[in-house]
Each structure stands twice: as C-alpha cells, then as structure tokens.
PDB file of C-alpha atoms in Angstrom:
ATOM      1  CA  MET A   1      58.872 180.196 141.191  1.00  0.00           C
ATOM      2  CA  ALA A   2      61.944 181.131 143.255  1.00  0.00           C
ATOM      3  CA  GLU A   3      60.058 183.119 145.839  1.00  0.00           C
ATOM      4  CA  ASN A   4      57.973 180.037 146.659  1.00  0.00           C
ATOM      5  CA  PHE A   5      61.114 178.337 147.978  1.00  0.00           C
ATOM      6  CA  ALA A   6      62.177 181.174 150.277  1.00  0.00           C
ATOM      7  CA  PRO A   7      62.160 180.294 154.002  1.00  0.00           C
ATOM      8  CA  LEU A   8      59.361 181.722 156.101  1.00  0.00           C
ATOM      9  CA  SER A   9      60.031 184.801 158.182  1.00  0.00           C
ATOM     10  CA  ILE A  10      60.332 183.942 161.870  1.00  0.00           C
ATOM     11  CA  SER A  11      61.195 185.919 164.998  1.00  0.00           C
ATOM     12  CA  GLN A  12      64.788 186.338 166.138  1.00  0.00           C
ATOM     13  CA  GLU A  13      63.877 184.520 169.341  1.00  0.00           C
ATOM     14  CA  ALA A  14      62.528 181.501 167.438  1.00  0.00           C
ATOM     15  CA  ALA A  15      65.614 181.428 165.229  1.00  0.00           C
ATOM     16  CA  ALA A  16      67.985 181.617 168.201  1.00  0.00           C
ATOM     17  CA  GLU A  17      66.084 178.874 170.014  1.00  0.00           C
ATOM     18  CA  ALA A  18      66.168 176.579 166.972  1.00  0.00           C
ATOM     19  CA  LYS A  19      69.911 177.107 166.430  1.00  0.00           C
ATOM     20  CA  ALA A  20      70.647 176.418 170.098  1.00  0.00           C
ATOM     21  CA  PHE A  21      68.486 173.294 169.964  1.00  0.00           C
ATOM     22  CA  ASN A  22      70.309 172.009 166.881  1.00  0.00           C
ATOM     23  CA  LYS A  23      73.659 172.484 168.618  1.00  0.00           C
ATOM     24  CA  GLU A  24      72.476 170.686 171.749  1.00  0.00           C
ATOM     25  CA  MET A  25      70.929 167.850 169.740  1.00  0.00           C
ATOM     26  CA  THR A  26      74.149 167.410 167.762  1.00  0.00           C
ATOM     27  CA  GLU A  27      76.155 167.104 170.983  1.00  0.00           C
ATOM     28  CA  GLN A  28      73.702 164.536 172.376  1.00  0.00           C
ATOM     29  CA  LEU A  29      73.819 162.449 169.220  1.00  0.00           C
ATOM     30  CA  ARG A  30      77.630 162.478 169.161  1.00  0.00           C
ATOM     31  CA  ALA A  31      77.675 161.075 172.686  1.00  0.00           C
ATOM     32  CA  LEU A  32      75.403 158.137 171.799  1.00  0.00           C
ATOM     33  CA  PRO A  33      76.543 154.735 170.492  1.00  0.00           C
ATOM     34  CA  ASP A  34      76.145 154.036 166.804  1.00  0.00           C
ATOM     35  CA  GLN A  35      72.508 152.948 166.380  1.00  0.00           C
ATOM     36  CA  TRP A  36      73.544 150.585 163.570  1.00  0.00           C
ATOM     37  CA  SER A  37      75.792 148.647 165.942  1.00  0.00           C
ATOM     38  CA  PHE A  38      72.568 147.100 167.317  1.00  0.00           C
ATOM     39  CA  PRO A  39      69.830 145.171 165.533  1.00  0.00           C
ATOM     40  CA  PRO A  40      66.841 147.463 164.865  1.00  0.00           C
ATOM     41  CA  SER A  41      64.815 145.591 167.494  1.00  0.00           C
ATOM     42  CA  VAL A  42      67.383 146.556 170.163  1.00  0.00           C
ATOM     43  CA  THR A  43      67.425 150.199 169.061  1.00  0.00           C
ATOM     44  CA  ARG A  44      63.630 150.270 169.255  1.00  0.00           C
ATOM     45  CA  GLU A  45      63.780 148.999 172.831  1.00  0.00           C
ATOM     46  CA  ARG A  46      66.462 151.541 173.767  1.00  0.00           C
ATOM     47  CA  ARG A  47      64.261 154.329 172.439  1.00  0.00           C
ATOM     48  CA  LEU A  48      61.345 153.095 174.551  1.00  0.00           C
ATOM     49  CA  GLN A  49      63.640 153.330 177.577  1.00  0.00           C
ATOM     50  CA  GLY A  50      64.729 156.867 176.685  1.00  0.00           C
ATOM     51  CA  LEU A  51      68.292 155.752 175.912  1.00  0.00           C
ATOM     52  CA  GLY A  52      68.713 158.105 172.990  1.00  0.00           C
ATOM     53  CA  ALA A  53      68.146 161.644 171.821  1.00  0.00           C
ATOM     54  CA  PHE A  54      64.361 161.270 171.874  1.00  0.00           C
ATOM     55  CA  PRO A  55      62.275 161.458 175.076  1.00  0.00           C
ATOM     56  CA  ILE A  56      60.274 158.496 176.345  1.00  0.00           C
ATOM     57  CA  PRO A  57      56.896 158.523 174.558  1.00  0.00           C
ATOM     58  CA  THR A  58      53.907 159.993 176.378  1.00  0.00           C
ATOM     59  CA  TYR A  59      50.787 157.870 175.958  1.00  0.00           C
ATOM     60  CA  SER A  60      47.286 159.330 176.118  1.00  0.00           C
ATOM     61  CA  GLU A  61      44.436 157.671 177.975  1.00  0.00           C
ATOM     62  CA  ASN A  62      42.079 159.124 175.362  1.00  0.00           C
ATOM     63  CA  ALA A  63      43.404 156.994 172.519  1.00  0.00           C
ATOM     64  CA  GLU A  64      41.016 154.293 171.303  1.00  0.00           C
ATOM     65  CA  GLU A  65      42.689 151.119 170.032  1.00  0.00           C
ATOM     66  CA  LEU A  66      41.200 149.464 166.963  1.00  0.00           C
ATOM     67  CA  GLU A  67      42.280 146.410 165.006  1.00  0.00           C
ATOM     68  CA  ILE A  68      41.498 145.599 161.396  1.00  0.00           C
ATOM     69  CA  GLU A  69      42.519 142.840 159.029  1.00  0.00           C
ATOM     70  CA  GLY A  70      45.257 143.530 156.499  1.00  0.00           C
ATOM     71  CA  PRO A  71      46.979 141.617 153.696  1.00  0.00           C
ATOM     72  CA  HIS A  72      49.814 140.558 156.028  1.00  0.00           C
ATOM     73  CA  GLY A  73      47.793 140.103 159.203  1.00  0.00           C
ATOM     74  CA  PRO A  74      46.093 142.379 161.754  1.00  0.00           C
ATOM     75  CA  ILE A  75      46.775 146.128 161.681  1.00  0.00           C
ATOM     76  CA  SER A  76      46.409 148.274 164.794  1.00  0.00           C
ATOM     77  CA  LEU A  77      44.905 151.753 164.582  1.00  0.00           C
ATOM     78  CA  ARG A  78      45.026 154.472 167.227  1.00  0.00           C
ATOM     79  CA  LEU A  79      42.009 156.795 167.182  1.00  0.00           C
ATOM     80  CA  PHE A  80      41.537 160.223 168.747  1.00  0.00           C
ATOM     81  CA  ARG A  81      37.991 161.584 168.663  1.00  0.00           C
ATOM     82  CA  ALA A  82      37.578 165.329 168.300  1.00  0.00           C
ATOM     83  CA  ASP A  83      33.967 165.276 169.410  1.00  0.00           C
ATOM     84  CA  GLU A  84      32.102 161.993 169.446  1.00  0.00           C
ATOM     85  CA  ASN A  85      28.843 163.767 168.670  1.00  0.00           C
ATOM     86  CA  SER A  86      29.824 166.102 165.846  1.00  0.00           C
ATOM     87  CA  SER A  87      32.965 165.156 163.930  1.00  0.00           C
ATOM     88  CA  LYS A  88      32.262 164.004 160.385  1.00  0.00           C
ATOM     89  CA  GLY A  89      35.842 164.188 159.217  1.00  0.00           C
ATOM     90  CA  VAL A  90      39.002 162.215 159.913  1.00  0.00           C
ATOM     91  CA  ILE A  91      42.728 162.672 159.312  1.00  0.00           C
ATOM     92  CA  VAL A  92      44.777 159.524 158.666  1.00  0.00           C
ATOM     93  CA  HIS A  93      48.320 159.690 160.041  1.00  0.00           C
ATOM     94  CA  PHE A  94      51.456 157.656 159.265  1.00  0.00           C
ATOM     95  CA  HIS A  95      54.395 157.985 161.672  1.00  0.00           C
ATOM     96  CA  GLY A  96      58.044 158.451 160.704  1.00  0.00           C
ATOM     97  CA  GLY A  97      61.140 156.415 161.506  1.00  0.00           C
ATOM     98  CA  GLY A  98      62.811 155.521 158.229  1.00  0.00           C
ATOM     99  CA  PHE A  99      60.431 152.569 157.702  1.00  0.00           C
ATOM    100  CA  VAL A 100      62.417 150.871 160.522  1.00  0.00           C
ATOM    101  CA  PHE A 101      61.590 152.724 163.763  1.00  0.00           C
ATOM    102  CA  GLY A 102      58.641 154.532 165.319  1.00  0.00           C
ATOM    103  CA  SER A 103      55.100 153.647 166.293  1.00  0.00           C
ATOM    104  CA  ALA A 104      51.553 154.914 165.926  1.00  0.00           C
ATOM    105  CA  ALA A 105      51.582 155.482 169.710  1.00  0.00           C
ATOM    106  CA  PHE A 106      54.629 157.762 169.829  1.00  0.00           C
ATOM    107  CA  GLN A 107      52.849 160.972 168.758  1.00  0.00           C
ATOM    108  CA  ASP A 108      49.864 160.937 171.112  1.00  0.00           C
ATOM    109  CA  PRO A 109      50.157 164.538 172.397  1.00  0.00           C
ATOM    110  CA  TYR A 110      50.656 165.911 168.864  1.00  0.00           C
ATOM    111  CA  LEU A 111      47.768 163.938 167.354  1.00  0.00           C
ATOM    112  CA  GLU A 112      45.415 164.571 170.270  1.00  0.00           C
ATOM    113  CA  GLU A 113      46.086 168.292 169.933  1.00  0.00           C
ATOM    114  CA  MET A 114      45.512 168.058 166.167  1.00  0.00           C
ATOM    115  CA  ALA A 115      42.094 166.492 166.772  1.00  0.00           C
ATOM    116  CA  LYS A 116      41.231 169.214 169.285  1.00  0.00           C
ATOM    117  CA  ASN A 117      42.407 172.103 167.099  1.00  0.00           C
ATOM    118  CA  THR A 118      40.928 170.913 163.816  1.00  0.00           C
ATOM    119  CA  GLY A 119      37.650 169.450 165.084  1.00  0.00           C
ATOM    120  CA  LEU A 120      38.506 166.291 163.128  1.00  0.00           C
ATOM    121  CA  ASP A 121      39.099 162.758 164.321  1.00  0.00           C
ATOM    122  CA  VAL A 122      42.655 161.455 163.848  1.00  0.00           C
ATOM    123  CA  VAL A 123      43.674 157.843 163.178  1.00  0.00           C
ATOM    124  CA  SER A 124      47.327 156.757 163.336  1.00  0.00           C
ATOM    125  CA  VAL A 125      48.303 153.508 161.607  1.00  0.00           C
ATOM    126  CA  GLU A 126      50.647 150.888 163.089  1.00  0.00           C
ATOM    127  CA  TYR A 127      52.111 149.707 159.799  1.00  0.00           C
ATOM    128  CA  ARG A 128      54.711 146.921 159.666  1.00  0.00           C
ATOM    129  CA  LEU A 129      58.366 147.871 159.989  1.00  0.00           C
ATOM    130  CA  ALA A 130      61.463 146.786 158.102  1.00  0.00           C
ATOM    131  CA  PRO A 131      63.684 144.830 158.023  1.00  0.00           C
ATOM    132  CA  GLU A 132      61.417 142.204 159.585  1.00  0.00           C
ATOM    133  CA  CYS A 133      58.663 143.257 157.182  1.00  0.00           C
ATOM    134  CA  PRO A 134      60.309 144.914 154.161  1.00  0.00           C
ATOM    135  CA  PHE A 135      58.686 146.501 151.113  1.00  0.00           C
ATOM    136  CA  PRO A 136      55.877 146.205 150.164  1.00  0.00           C
ATOM    137  CA  GLN A 137      54.415 145.250 153.550  1.00  0.00           C
ATOM    138  CA  GLY A 138      54.465 148.729 155.134  1.00  0.00           C
ATOM    139  CA  PRO A 139      52.817 150.405 152.121  1.00  0.00           C
ATOM    140  CA  ASP A 140      50.363 147.499 151.868  1.00  0.00           C
ATOM    141  CA  ASP A 141      49.299 148.081 155.494  1.00  0.00           C
ATOM    142  CA  CYS A 142      48.830 151.801 154.874  1.00  0.00           C
ATOM    143  CA  GLU A 143      46.732 151.178 151.780  1.00  0.00           C
ATOM    144  CA  ALA A 144      44.598 148.610 153.602  1.00  0.00           C
ATOM    145  CA  ALA A 145      44.106 150.928 156.583  1.00  0.00           C
ATOM    146  CA  CYS A 146      42.952 153.794 154.359  1.00  0.00           C
ATOM    147  CA  HIS A 147      40.634 151.465 152.440  1.00  0.00           C
ATOM    148  CA  TRP A 148      39.054 150.388 155.756  1.00  0.00           C
ATOM    149  CA  ILE A 149      38.761 153.981 157.008  1.00  0.00           C
ATOM    150  CA  LEU A 150      37.096 155.079 153.761  1.00  0.00           C
ATOM    151  CA  ASN A 151      34.581 152.231 153.901  1.00  0.00           C
ATOM    152  CA  GLU A 152      33.898 150.281 157.116  1.00  0.00           C
ATOM    153  CA  GLY A 153      35.376 153.025 159.294  1.00  0.00           C
ATOM    154  CA  ALA A 154      33.265 155.689 157.612  1.00  0.00           C
ATOM    155  CA  SER A 155      30.128 153.627 158.226  1.00  0.00           C
ATOM    156  CA  ARG A 156      31.055 152.950 161.847  1.00  0.00           C
ATOM    157  CA  PHE A 157      32.103 156.467 162.854  1.00  0.00           C
ATOM    158  CA  GLY A 158      30.118 158.606 160.421  1.00  0.00           C
ATOM    159  CA  TRP A 159      33.097 160.035 158.549  1.00  0.00           C
ATOM    160  CA  SER A 160      32.335 161.710 155.241  1.00  0.00           C
ATOM    161  CA  SER A 161      35.477 163.822 154.767  1.00  0.00           C
ATOM    162  CA  PHE A 162      39.060 162.565 154.789  1.00  0.00           C
ATOM    163  CA  GLY A 163      42.575 163.987 155.132  1.00  0.00           C
ATOM    164  CA  LEU A 164      46.009 162.386 155.121  1.00  0.00           C
ATOM    165  CA  THR A 165      49.306 163.275 156.774  1.00  0.00           C
ATOM    166  CA  GLY A 166      52.681 161.889 157.809  1.00  0.00           C
ATOM    167  CA  GLU A 167      56.189 162.919 158.702  1.00  0.00           C
ATOM    168  CA  SER A 168      59.495 161.676 157.276  1.00  0.00           C
ATOM    169  CA  ALA A 169      58.959 158.092 156.041  1.00  0.00           C
ATOM    170  CA  GLY A 170      55.334 158.559 157.086  1.00  0.00           C
ATOM    171  CA  ALA A 171      55.013 161.392 154.560  1.00  0.00           C
ATOM    172  CA  THR A 172      56.457 159.053 151.930  1.00  0.00           C
ATOM    173  CA  LEU A 173      53.854 156.448 152.832  1.00  0.00           C
ATOM    174  CA  ALA A 174      51.076 159.052 152.784  1.00  0.00           C
ATOM    175  CA  LEU A 175      51.896 160.066 149.222  1.00  0.00           C
ATOM    176  CA  ILE A 176      52.430 156.452 148.099  1.00  0.00           C
ATOM    177  CA  THR A 177      49.027 155.547 149.593  1.00  0.00           C
ATOM    178  CA  ALA A 178      47.252 158.437 147.873  1.00  0.00           C
ATOM    179  CA  LEU A 179      48.798 157.323 144.575  1.00  0.00           C
ATOM    180  CA  ARG A 180      47.829 153.677 145.163  1.00  0.00           C
ATOM    181  CA  LEU A 181      44.232 154.631 145.881  1.00  0.00           C
ATOM    182  CA  ARG A 182      44.138 156.679 142.677  1.00  0.00           C
ATOM    183  CA  ASP A 183      45.804 154.082 140.453  1.00  0.00           C
ATOM    184  CA  LYS A 184      44.454 150.814 141.887  1.00  0.00           C
ATOM    185  CA  HIS A 185      41.007 151.821 143.112  1.00  0.00           C
ATOM    186  CA  GLY A 186      40.151 154.951 141.090  1.00  0.00           C
ATOM    187  CA  MET A 187      39.783 156.868 144.357  1.00  0.00           C
ATOM    188  CA  VAL A 188      40.875 160.447 145.092  1.00  0.00           C
ATOM    189  CA  PRO A 189      39.123 160.767 148.456  1.00  0.00           C
ATOM    190  CA  PHE A 190      41.210 163.250 150.430  1.00  0.00           C
ATOM    191  CA  LYS A 191      40.359 166.907 150.935  1.00  0.00           C
ATOM    192  CA  ALA A 192      43.871 167.708 152.158  1.00  0.00           C
ATOM    193  CA  LEU A 193      47.343 166.168 152.271  1.00  0.00           C
ATOM    194  CA  VAL A 194      50.034 167.397 154.691  1.00  0.00           C
ATOM    195  CA  LEU A 195      53.561 166.094 154.088  1.00  0.00           C
ATOM    196  CA  ILE A 196      56.209 166.874 156.699  1.00  0.00           C
ATOM    197  CA  ALA A 197      59.889 166.397 155.803  1.00  0.00           C
ATOM    198  CA  GLY A 198      59.196 163.433 153.546  1.00  0.00           C
ATOM    199  CA  TRP A 199      61.671 161.122 151.853  1.00  0.00           C
ATOM    200  CA  TYR A 200      60.480 160.978 148.257  1.00  0.00           C
ATOM    201  CA  ASP A 201      63.608 159.635 146.534  1.00  0.00           C
ATOM    202  CA  ILE A 202      64.953 156.549 148.309  1.00  0.00           C
ATOM    203  CA  GLY A 203      67.974 156.711 146.001  1.00  0.00           C
ATOM    204  CA  LEU A 204      68.809 160.092 147.671  1.00  0.00           C
ATOM    205  CA  THR A 205      68.465 163.624 146.344  1.00  0.00           C
ATOM    206  CA  PRO A 206      71.530 165.929 146.275  1.00  0.00           C
ATOM    207  CA  SER A 207      70.869 167.411 149.720  1.00  0.00           C
ATOM    208  CA  ALA A 208      70.636 163.905 151.215  1.00  0.00           C
ATOM    209  CA  ARG A 209      73.792 162.721 149.442  1.00  0.00           C
ATOM    210  CA  LEU A 210      75.768 165.817 150.425  1.00  0.00           C
ATOM    211  CA  TRP A 211      74.664 165.841 154.074  1.00  0.00           C
ATOM    212  CA  GLY A 212      77.431 163.363 154.902  1.00  0.00           C
ATOM    213  CA  ASN A 213      78.178 162.525 158.525  1.00  0.00           C
ATOM    214  CA  GLU A 214      76.633 165.655 160.004  1.00  0.00           C
ATOM    215  CA  VAL A 215      75.053 164.021 163.047  1.00  0.00           C
ATOM    216  CA  LEU A 216      72.044 166.328 163.151  1.00  0.00           C
ATOM    217  CA  PHE A 217      69.946 163.319 162.123  1.00  0.00           C
ATOM    218  CA  PRO A 218      69.572 161.577 159.809  1.00  0.00           C
ATOM    219  CA  THR A 219      73.039 161.232 158.272  1.00  0.00           C
ATOM    220  CA  THR A 220      73.597 160.110 154.701  1.00  0.00           C
ATOM    221  CA  ARG A 221      74.667 156.743 156.120  1.00  0.00           C
ATOM    222  CA  ASP A 222      71.450 156.538 158.146  1.00  0.00           C
ATOM    223  CA  MET A 223      69.386 157.040 155.025  1.00  0.00           C
ATOM    224  CA  ARG A 224      71.332 154.431 153.076  1.00  0.00           C
ATOM    225  CA  MET A 225      70.835 151.974 155.953  1.00  0.00           C
ATOM    226  CA  PHE A 226      67.113 152.740 156.138  1.00  0.00           C
ATOM    227  CA  GLY A 227      66.844 152.143 152.402  1.00  0.00           C
ATOM    228  CA  LYS A 228      68.801 148.888 152.679  1.00  0.00           C
ATOM    229  CA  HIS A 229      66.447 147.598 155.377  1.00  0.00           C
ATOM    230  CA  PHE A 230      63.321 148.749 153.531  1.00  0.00           C
ATOM    231  CA  LEU A 231      64.279 147.244 150.162  1.00  0.00           C
ATOM    232  CA  MET A 232      65.505 143.737 150.887  1.00  0.00           C
ATOM    233  CA  GLY A 233      64.958 142.422 147.347  1.00  0.00           C
ATOM    234  CA  GLU A 234      65.916 143.626 143.881  1.00  0.00           C
ATOM    235  CA  GLU A 235      63.593 146.627 143.897  1.00  0.00           C
ATOM    236  CA  ASN A 236      64.575 149.710 141.925  1.00  0.00           C
ATOM    237  CA  PRO A 237      64.716 152.793 144.191  1.00  0.00           C
ATOM    238  CA  GLU A 238      63.442 154.859 141.252  1.00  0.00           C
ATOM    239  CA  ASP A 239      60.236 152.818 141.054  1.00  0.00           C
ATOM    240  CA  PRO A 240      57.416 155.360 141.600  1.00  0.00           C
ATOM    241  CA  GLN A 241      55.804 152.936 144.067  1.00  0.00           C
ATOM    242  CA  ILE A 242      58.934 153.283 146.224  1.00  0.00           C
ATOM    243  CA  SER A 243      60.116 156.834 145.449  1.00  0.00           C
ATOM    244  CA  PRO A 244      56.980 158.864 144.679  1.00  0.00           C
ATOM    245  CA  LEU A 245      59.048 161.789 143.400  1.00  0.00           C
ATOM    246  CA  TYR A 246      59.074 159.827 140.115  1.00  0.00           C
ATOM    247  CA  ALA A 247      55.314 159.208 139.999  1.00  0.00           C
ATOM    248  CA  ARG A 248      52.650 160.897 137.934  1.00  0.00           C
ATOM    249  CA  LEU A 249      51.161 163.351 140.402  1.00  0.00           C
ATOM    250  CA  GLU A 250      48.067 164.589 138.597  1.00  0.00           C
ATOM    251  CA  GLY A 251      44.921 164.534 140.675  1.00  0.00           C
ATOM    252  CA  MET A 252      46.566 164.711 144.075  1.00  0.00           C
ATOM    253  CA  PRO A 253      44.600 166.685 146.683  1.00  0.00           C
ATOM    254  CA  PRO A 254      45.540 170.157 147.942  1.00  0.00           C
ATOM    255  CA  THR A 255      48.906 169.625 149.607  1.00  0.00           C
ATOM    256  CA  LEU A 256      50.911 171.439 152.264  1.00  0.00           C
ATOM    257  CA  LEU A 257      54.611 170.550 152.324  1.00  0.00           C
ATOM    258  CA  SER A 258      56.707 171.478 155.357  1.00  0.00           C
ATOM    259  CA  VAL A 259      60.466 171.171 155.942  1.00  0.00           C
ATOM    260  CA  GLY A 260      63.331 172.895 157.773  1.00  0.00           C
ATOM    261  CA  THR A 261      66.478 174.308 156.212  1.00  0.00           C
ATOM    262  CA  GLU A 262      68.679 172.066 158.401  1.00  0.00           C
ATOM    263  CA  ASP A 263      67.184 168.873 157.026  1.00  0.00           C
ATOM    264  CA  PRO A 264      69.002 166.526 154.632  1.00  0.00           C
ATOM    265  CA  LEU A 265      65.646 165.912 152.962  1.00  0.00           C
ATOM    266  CA  LEU A 266      65.199 169.567 152.034  1.00  0.00           C
ATOM    267  CA  ASP A 267      65.605 168.797 148.329  1.00  0.00           C
ATOM    268  CA  ASP A 268      62.994 166.036 148.534  1.00  0.00           C
ATOM    269  CA  THR A 269      60.360 168.498 149.688  1.00  0.00           C
ATOM    270  CA  CYS A 270      61.365 171.310 147.315  1.00  0.00           C
ATOM    271  CA  PHE A 271      61.578 168.980 144.322  1.00  0.00           C
ATOM    272  CA  LEU A 272      58.213 167.407 145.138  1.00  0.00           C
ATOM    273  CA  ALA A 273      56.597 170.831 145.549  1.00  0.00           C
ATOM    274  CA  SER A 274      57.808 171.772 142.075  1.00  0.00           C
ATOM    275  CA  ARG A 275      56.563 168.507 140.557  1.00  0.00           C
ATOM    276  CA  LEU A 276      53.154 168.863 142.220  1.00  0.00           C
ATOM    277  CA  LYS A 277      52.768 172.395 140.910  1.00  0.00           C
ATOM    278  CA  SER A 278      53.791 171.266 137.432  1.00  0.00           C
ATOM    279  CA  ALA A 279      51.078 168.590 137.627  1.00  0.00           C
ATOM    280  CA  GLY A 280      48.460 171.241 138.396  1.00  0.00           C
ATOM    281  CA  VAL A 281      48.100 170.343 142.073  1.00  0.00           C
ATOM    282  CA  ASP A 282      47.244 173.039 144.616  1.00  0.00           C
ATOM    283  CA  ALA A 283      50.527 172.756 146.536  1.00  0.00           C
ATOM    284  CA  SER A 284      51.952 175.069 149.218  1.00  0.00           C
ATOM    285  CA  LEU A 285      55.563 174.873 150.411  1.00  0.00           C
ATOM    286  CA  GLU A 286      56.736 176.064 153.831  1.00  0.00           C
ATOM    287  CA  VAL A 287      60.474 176.093 154.549  1.00  0.00           C
ATOM    288  CA  TYR A 288      61.396 176.903 158.168  1.00  0.00           C
ATOM    289  CA  PRO A 289      64.740 178.590 158.903  1.00  0.00           C
ATOM    290  CA  HIS A 290      67.036 176.468 161.119  1.00  0.00           C
ATOM    291  CA  GLY A 291      64.473 173.676 161.370  1.00  0.00           C
ATOM    292  CA  CYS A 292      66.029 170.220 161.813  1.00  0.00           C
ATOM    293  CA  HIS A 293      64.448 167.023 160.522  1.00  0.00           C
ATOM    294  CA  VAL A 294      60.846 166.833 161.798  1.00  0.00           C
ATOM    295  CA  PHE A 295      61.434 169.719 164.199  1.00  0.00           C
ATOM    296  CA  GLN A 296      57.674 169.624 164.849  1.00  0.00           C
ATOM    297  CA  SER A 297      58.382 166.746 167.262  1.00  0.00           C
ATOM    298  CA  PHE A 298      60.144 169.006 169.757  1.00  0.00           C
ATOM    299  CA  ASP A 299      59.101 171.751 172.168  1.00  0.00           C
ATOM    300  CA  LEU A 300      60.150 174.703 170.032  1.00  0.00           C
ATOM    301  CA  ALA A 301      58.510 177.957 168.976  1.00  0.00           C
ATOM    302  CA  LEU A 302      59.249 176.888 165.410  1.00  0.00           C
ATOM    303  CA  ALA A 303      57.281 173.687 165.993  1.00  0.00           C
ATOM    304  CA  LYS A 304      54.313 175.540 167.475  1.00  0.00           C
ATOM    305  CA  LEU A 305      54.207 177.867 164.465  1.00  0.00           C
ATOM    306  CA  SER A 306      54.321 174.948 162.044  1.00  0.00           C
ATOM    307  CA  THR A 307      51.654 172.881 163.800  1.00  0.00           C
ATOM    308  CA  GLN A 308      49.368 175.910 164.001  1.00  0.00           C
ATOM    309  CA  ARG A 309      49.705 176.389 160.244  1.00  0.00           C
ATOM    310  CA  ILE A 310      49.121 172.682 159.614  1.00  0.00           C
ATOM    311  CA  ASP A 311      45.971 172.686 161.743  1.00  0.00           C
ATOM    312  CA  SER A 312      44.784 175.842 159.970  1.00  0.00           C
ATOM    313  CA  PHE A 313      45.381 174.196 156.591  1.00  0.00           C
ATOM    314  CA  PHE A 314      43.214 171.228 157.556  1.00  0.00           C
ATOM    315  CA  ARG A 315      40.471 173.475 158.939  1.00  0.00           C
ATOM    316  CA  THR A 316      40.453 175.537 155.751  1.00  0.00           C
ATOM    317  CA  LYS A 317      40.373 172.573 153.369  1.00  0.00           C
ATOM    318  CA  PHE A 318      37.666 170.817 155.401  1.00  0.00           C
ATOM    319  CA  GLY A 319      35.647 174.013 155.611  1.00  0.00           C
ATOM    320  CA  SER A 320      35.588 173.987 159.415  1.00  0.00           C
ATOM    321  CA  THR A 321      35.901 177.025 161.664  1.00  0.00           C
TER     322      THR A 321
END
C-alpha cells in the first residue's frame, strides 16, 4: 500500500515554482489582518474586493443561472454547457471555503474549462453558508440540488450520466451527498467522484492538529473556527453525516483523490483513500509535491498538471474521448 501514498513525480521547474509560490503566499497572509477579527460577512465582502490573498473573482458571461426549490428556500445553480447539442453528461460541483466562505460563482474559469475539456456540462451549487445557516442546511442544499439534477434537471437538459466533485469543504459535501443519496434514496448515480483536498474529519486528523499556526492556509485555528461556525448545536464531529471519514463507504463510485504535501488536510485525503480501498471502491490517490491547500486554484504548473489529470479521469469514467 505504501507506494500508493508516494507523491507524484514532477519537474524541477514545477517544484521550484510551487515552493516559491508557497513562500510568497505565506508572506502575503502574514501581512493581512486576522480574518476572525471580522464577522464572516465582512470577510466575504473583503474577499470580493480583493482585500486578501485571493484575487477578485472572474465571472464568465457563459454561465447560465438557474434556481430551484430546496428544503430551506431557493437554491441557485450555475451551469456551464459543454455543447448544447451533444452533451448527455453533467458534473455537479461544490465549492470550498470551510462551509463559511466561497461561492458557486468564484470558480468560473476553472469550471468553464472543465466543461470544455471533458465534453460534459458542469453545475456549481450555491449552498447555504455557516454560521448564518449552520449544519445541516449546507448539506441539505447539496442533497436537494443533486436530487433535482438527477430528476428534473436530467429531463430538462437530457443528462443521462452524472459525476460529482468539490474542493476542500466542497469535497466533504460531495462525499456526504453521495452517501446521503445511497442511504436515504437508494441511489448510487455517479460514474465518477473527484475529491480535492477534502476535510473528512471535522474533529481534525493528526496533520490538521499538528499544522499549528503555519499561515500557509488554513491554520489549525482556522479549521477549529470553521468547525465551530458549521456546528452550532450539540452535533458530534465524529457523526458520519458530518465527518464522512467515519462512514460506511461501500458502493461509492470510482474516486480520484487529490492533495498537496503542504496541506494540513493531507491526512484526511490519505486516510480516506485507505478507507475507500478497504471498502472495495476503485480509488486513486494523487499527492502533489509542495502543493498547498487547493493549489489547483492558482496559476501554477502543478495546478495545470492536476486539472489535466482530473479532466482525463472524468473523460475516462464517462467513456468520452
């Protein structure tokens, strides 16, 4: 099993670029005010204004806005069509942000490129955020969105094949949603599942606990704060509906797990890969040397390599060329 956890081989140039990026990002984050000194709503607004380490989001004119009904009110969906005349498949996407930050609209270039490269439509879900809407509202929205996509959406757009993906907390929600569909609805509808740097133990795995105050995000304190905002009641972080690392994983679809070595959630991905394999799931693990948390979000050679492999995984599992 050990060789399955070895980092991928990358070029010296890609490694040097990633290390330099991590150093620069660390310096930028150190110069910023403590994000927890503001209410989450203020931090969200600052991010929209580019007052942080992340660039101002780029919005695509090709995104189609949809709205469906959910258990807690309307849910917005953001759709990218690969080819309006030929695509019969769709990938459902959940964004990251620790259940507190982020938006379905913040990954437009990445998701538009995914649709183009895979030949599949892509739908990103605007699920409710904590602490205003704590557990279980975010997972409820994701479940409802997938249920609509598998039924009314499939009838409307002609989808017959389905995939699922997410990064960080979005990867957590993707796995939780797949488990909910299996356990509550008897549905295992996805041909492929791609989980990027997910957080599968909200109580924190060793790598997350030991990360400490290393400001190459997220810090251990960040994760504890995210968990505090997400779980506002008496929920047990080891509940499989909250931390899917503890769930029964039999019957999950073919899964690609991706993470960088400079990510406090490295253990989450490695542990989950082992549990999936033990449950008989077709699971592949890719560990990227020097990759920070969700490095795929940045303009790096490492990110291009990872997204190419993700797109190839979807094409292969959907049987497209």
